[in-house]
Every structure is written in C-alpha cells, then in structure tokens.
Amino acid sequence: MNIGQAASASGVTPKMIRYYESINLVPAAGRTVGGYRIYGADDVQVLRFIHQARTLGFPIEQIRHLLALWQERDRASAEVKKIASLQIAELDTRIAELLDMRRALDHLASHCAGDDRPACPILESIDSGQESRRLAHQSVASSATIGGLDSQG
C-alpha cells in the first residue's frame, strides 16, 4: 500500500510517517520503481502501535524503547511497567500545571468586568507577569501534593 493508505489504516498522517522514518523510529519504507513509498501489514501494525503510544502521551524516546520491548517477545513486563509508571508521573505533573493555569485564569476572569471599559485585569496580569509568578509558585506546591497522593494509593 502507498503512504496515504498506510496513513488511513494506521491513524498516522503521511507527514508524521515521513518524520518517523527520518528519525529512524520506523525503518525506511520500501520503494516502488517510481520511487513511491510502499508499506506492508507489519509496517501498519508498527504505525498503529506508535499512534496509540502517542495517544497515551508517550514522548518519542519512550516510544522507541517501548517499540523495542514490544518487538522483543521474551521481554520482562517489569521494564514496560516502569516506563508506564514514569509516564503516569509525568501526566500527573502536567495535570497539576494545567489545573493551576485554569485556577489562575478563572481568578483573573472573575475579576474582569467584561464591559466596554478598557481596564482589564487579565491583560494587566499578563503584562506584569504577576499571575505567572504566582502560578509557578503554586505549581511546585501542587506537584508535590499530587506526587504524595500517588504514593498513597
């Protein structure tokens, strides 16, 4: 199948397939006499694996490691679980940061009249960086709290 068909079958765009080839995440596709990429069922399976790993938020280097483990049939699952646990911790950190950003923006929006006057606490805060500094301070505290909750259960 050509790159468009492989993209449709795997859920990965042709641009990303070419990118994954360029960084050697997937082997370079075979080529037709005319120079077009050609993919088989195994290639599509690998692309689906990558797509699902990306959906779970894994970064490229962890996907590279997961691919190697997936292709090594006599692997120990402990290594895979370790990678997944690290990803969960990263997601917890990102969630805490997003919640902090949401709280800060909600606070600013609640103090904005939203009328015809030019005064706007949202823009003033962005300009001064005040809310950003407060947010950065809260983010450190929230991350520590979330990490503590994870270790308890």
Coordinates of C-alpha atoms in Angstrom, one line a residue:
M1 CA 0.0 0.0 0.0
N2 CA 1.1 3.6 -0.5
I3 CA 1.7 6.2 2.2
G4 CA -1.8 7.5 2.1
Q5 CA -3.3 4.1 2.5
A6 CA -0.9 3.3 5.3
A7 CA -1.8 6.6 7.0
S8 CA -5.5 5.8 6.7
A9 CA -5.0 2.3 8.1
S10 CA -2.8 3.3 11.0
G11 CA -4.2 6.7 12.0
V12 CA -0.8 8.4 11.5
T13 CA -0.6 11.2 8.9
P14 CA 1.7 10.8 5.9
K15 CA 3.8 13.8 7.2
M16 CA 4.3 12.0 10.6
I17 CA 5.1 8.7 8.8
R18 CA 7.9 10.5 6.9
Y19 CA 9.0 12.2 10.1
Y20 CA 9.2 8.8 12.0
E21 CA 11.3 7.5 9.1
S22 CA 13.6 10.5 9.2
I23 CA 14.3 10.0 12.9
N24 CA 14.6 6.2 12.5
L25 CA 11.7 5.4 14.7
V26 CA 10.4 3.2 11.9
P27 CA 12.6 1.7 9.2
A28 CA 12.6 3.5 5.8
A29 CA 9.8 2.1 3.7
G30 CA 10.5 0.1 0.6
R31 CA 10.1 1.9 -2.7
T32 CA 8.4 1.2 -6.0
V33 CA 10.3 1.5 -9.3
G34 CA 8.8 5.0 -9.5
G35 CA 10.2 5.9 -6.1
Y36 CA 7.0 5.9 -4.1
R37 CA 7.0 4.5 -0.6
I38 CA 5.3 1.1 -0.2
Y39 CA 4.1 -0.3 3.1
G40 CA 3.0 -3.8 4.3
A41 CA 0.8 -5.0 7.1
D42 CA 3.7 -5.2 9.5
D43 CA 4.6 -1.6 8.8
V44 CA 1.0 -0.5 9.5
Q45 CA 1.0 -2.5 12.8
V46 CA 4.1 -0.6 13.9
L47 CA 2.5 2.7 13.0
R48 CA -0.7 1.8 14.9
F49 CA 1.5 1.0 17.9
I50 CA 3.2 4.4 17.7
H51 CA -0.1 6.1 17.2
Q52 CA -1.6 4.5 20.3
A53 CA 1.6 5.3 22.3
R54 CA 1.4 8.9 21.2
T55 CA -2.3 9.0 22.2
L56 CA -1.2 7.9 25.7
G57 CA 1.2 10.8 25.7
F58 CA 4.5 8.9 25.5
P59 CA 7.4 11.0 24.1
I60 CA 9.3 9.7 21.1
E61 CA 12.3 8.3 23.0
Q62 CA 10.0 6.3 25.3
I63 CA 8.1 5.1 22.2
R64 CA 11.4 4.0 20.7
H65 CA 12.1 2.0 23.9
L66 CA 8.5 0.6 24.0
L67 CA 8.8 -0.5 20.4
A68 CA 12.0 -2.3 21.1
L69 CA 10.4 -4.1 24.1
W70 CA 7.2 -4.9 22.0
Q71 CA 9.3 -6.4 19.3
E72 CA 11.3 -8.5 21.8
R73 CA 8.9 -11.2 22.6
D74 CA 10.9 -12.7 25.5
R75 CA 11.0 -9.3 27.4
A76 CA 10.1 -8.8 31.0
S77 CA 7.0 -6.8 31.6
A78 CA 8.7 -5.0 34.6
E79 CA 10.5 -2.7 32.1
V80 CA 7.3 -1.8 30.4
K81 CA 5.5 -1.1 33.7
K82 CA 8.4 1.1 34.7
I83 CA 8.1 3.2 31.6
A84 CA 4.3 3.4 32.0
S85 CA 4.7 4.5 35.7
L86 CA 7.1 7.2 34.7
Q87 CA 4.6 8.4 32.1
I88 CA 1.8 8.4 34.7
A89 CA 4.0 10.6 36.9
E90 CA 4.7 13.0 34.0
L91 CA 1.0 13.2 33.3
D92 CA 0.2 13.9 36.9
T93 CA 2.7 16.8 36.8
R94 CA 1.2 18.2 33.6
I95 CA -2.4 17.8 35.0
A96 CA -1.3 19.8 38.1
E97 CA 0.2 22.5 36.0
L98 CA -3.0 22.7 33.8
L99 CA -5.2 22.9 36.9
D100 CA -3.0 25.7 38.3
M101 CA -3.3 27.6 35.0
R102 CA -7.1 27.1 35.0
R103 CA -7.4 28.4 38.5
A104 CA -5.3 31.4 37.7
L105 CA -7.2 32.2 34.6
D106 CA -10.5 31.7 36.4
H107 CA -9.4 34.0 39.1
L108 CA -8.4 36.7 36.5
A109 CA -11.7 36.2 34.5
S110 CA -13.8 36.6 37.7
H111 CA -12.1 40.0 38.3
C112 CA -12.7 41.3 34.8
A113 CA -15.8 43.3 34.3
G114 CA -16.1 42.2 30.7
D115 CA -17.7 45.5 29.7
D116 CA -16.9 48.4 27.4
R117 CA -14.2 49.9 29.7
P118 CA -10.6 49.4 28.7
A119 CA -9.4 48.3 32.1
C120 CA -8.7 44.6 32.1
P121 CA -7.1 42.6 35.0
I122 CA -6.4 39.7 32.6
L123 CA -4.2 41.8 30.3
E124 CA -2.7 43.7 33.2
S125 CA -1.7 40.4 34.8
I126 CA -0.2 39.0 31.6
D127 CA 1.7 42.3 31.1
S128 CA 3.1 42.3 34.6
G129 CA 3.8 38.6 34.8
Q130 CA 2.4 38.7 38.4
E131 CA -0.1 35.8 37.8
S132 CA 2.6 33.8 36.0
R133 CA 4.9 34.1 39.0
R134 CA 2.1 33.1 41.4
L135 CA 1.2 30.2 39.1
A136 CA 4.8 29.0 39.0
H137 CA 4.9 29.0 42.8
Q138 CA 1.6 27.1 43.1
S139 CA 2.7 24.6 40.5
V140 CA 5.6 23.4 42.6
A141 CA 3.4 23.0 45.7
S142 CA 0.6 21.2 43.7
S143 CA 3.1 18.8 42.1
A144 CA 4.4 17.8 45.5
T145 CA 0.8 17.2 46.7
I146 CA -0.2 15.1 43.7
G147 CA 3.0 13.1 43.9
G148 CA 2.2 12.4 47.6
L149 CA -1.3 11.3 46.7
D150 CA 0.1 8.8 44.1
S151 CA 2.3 7.1 46.6
Q152 CA -0.6 6.6 49.0
G153 CA -2.8 4.9 46.6

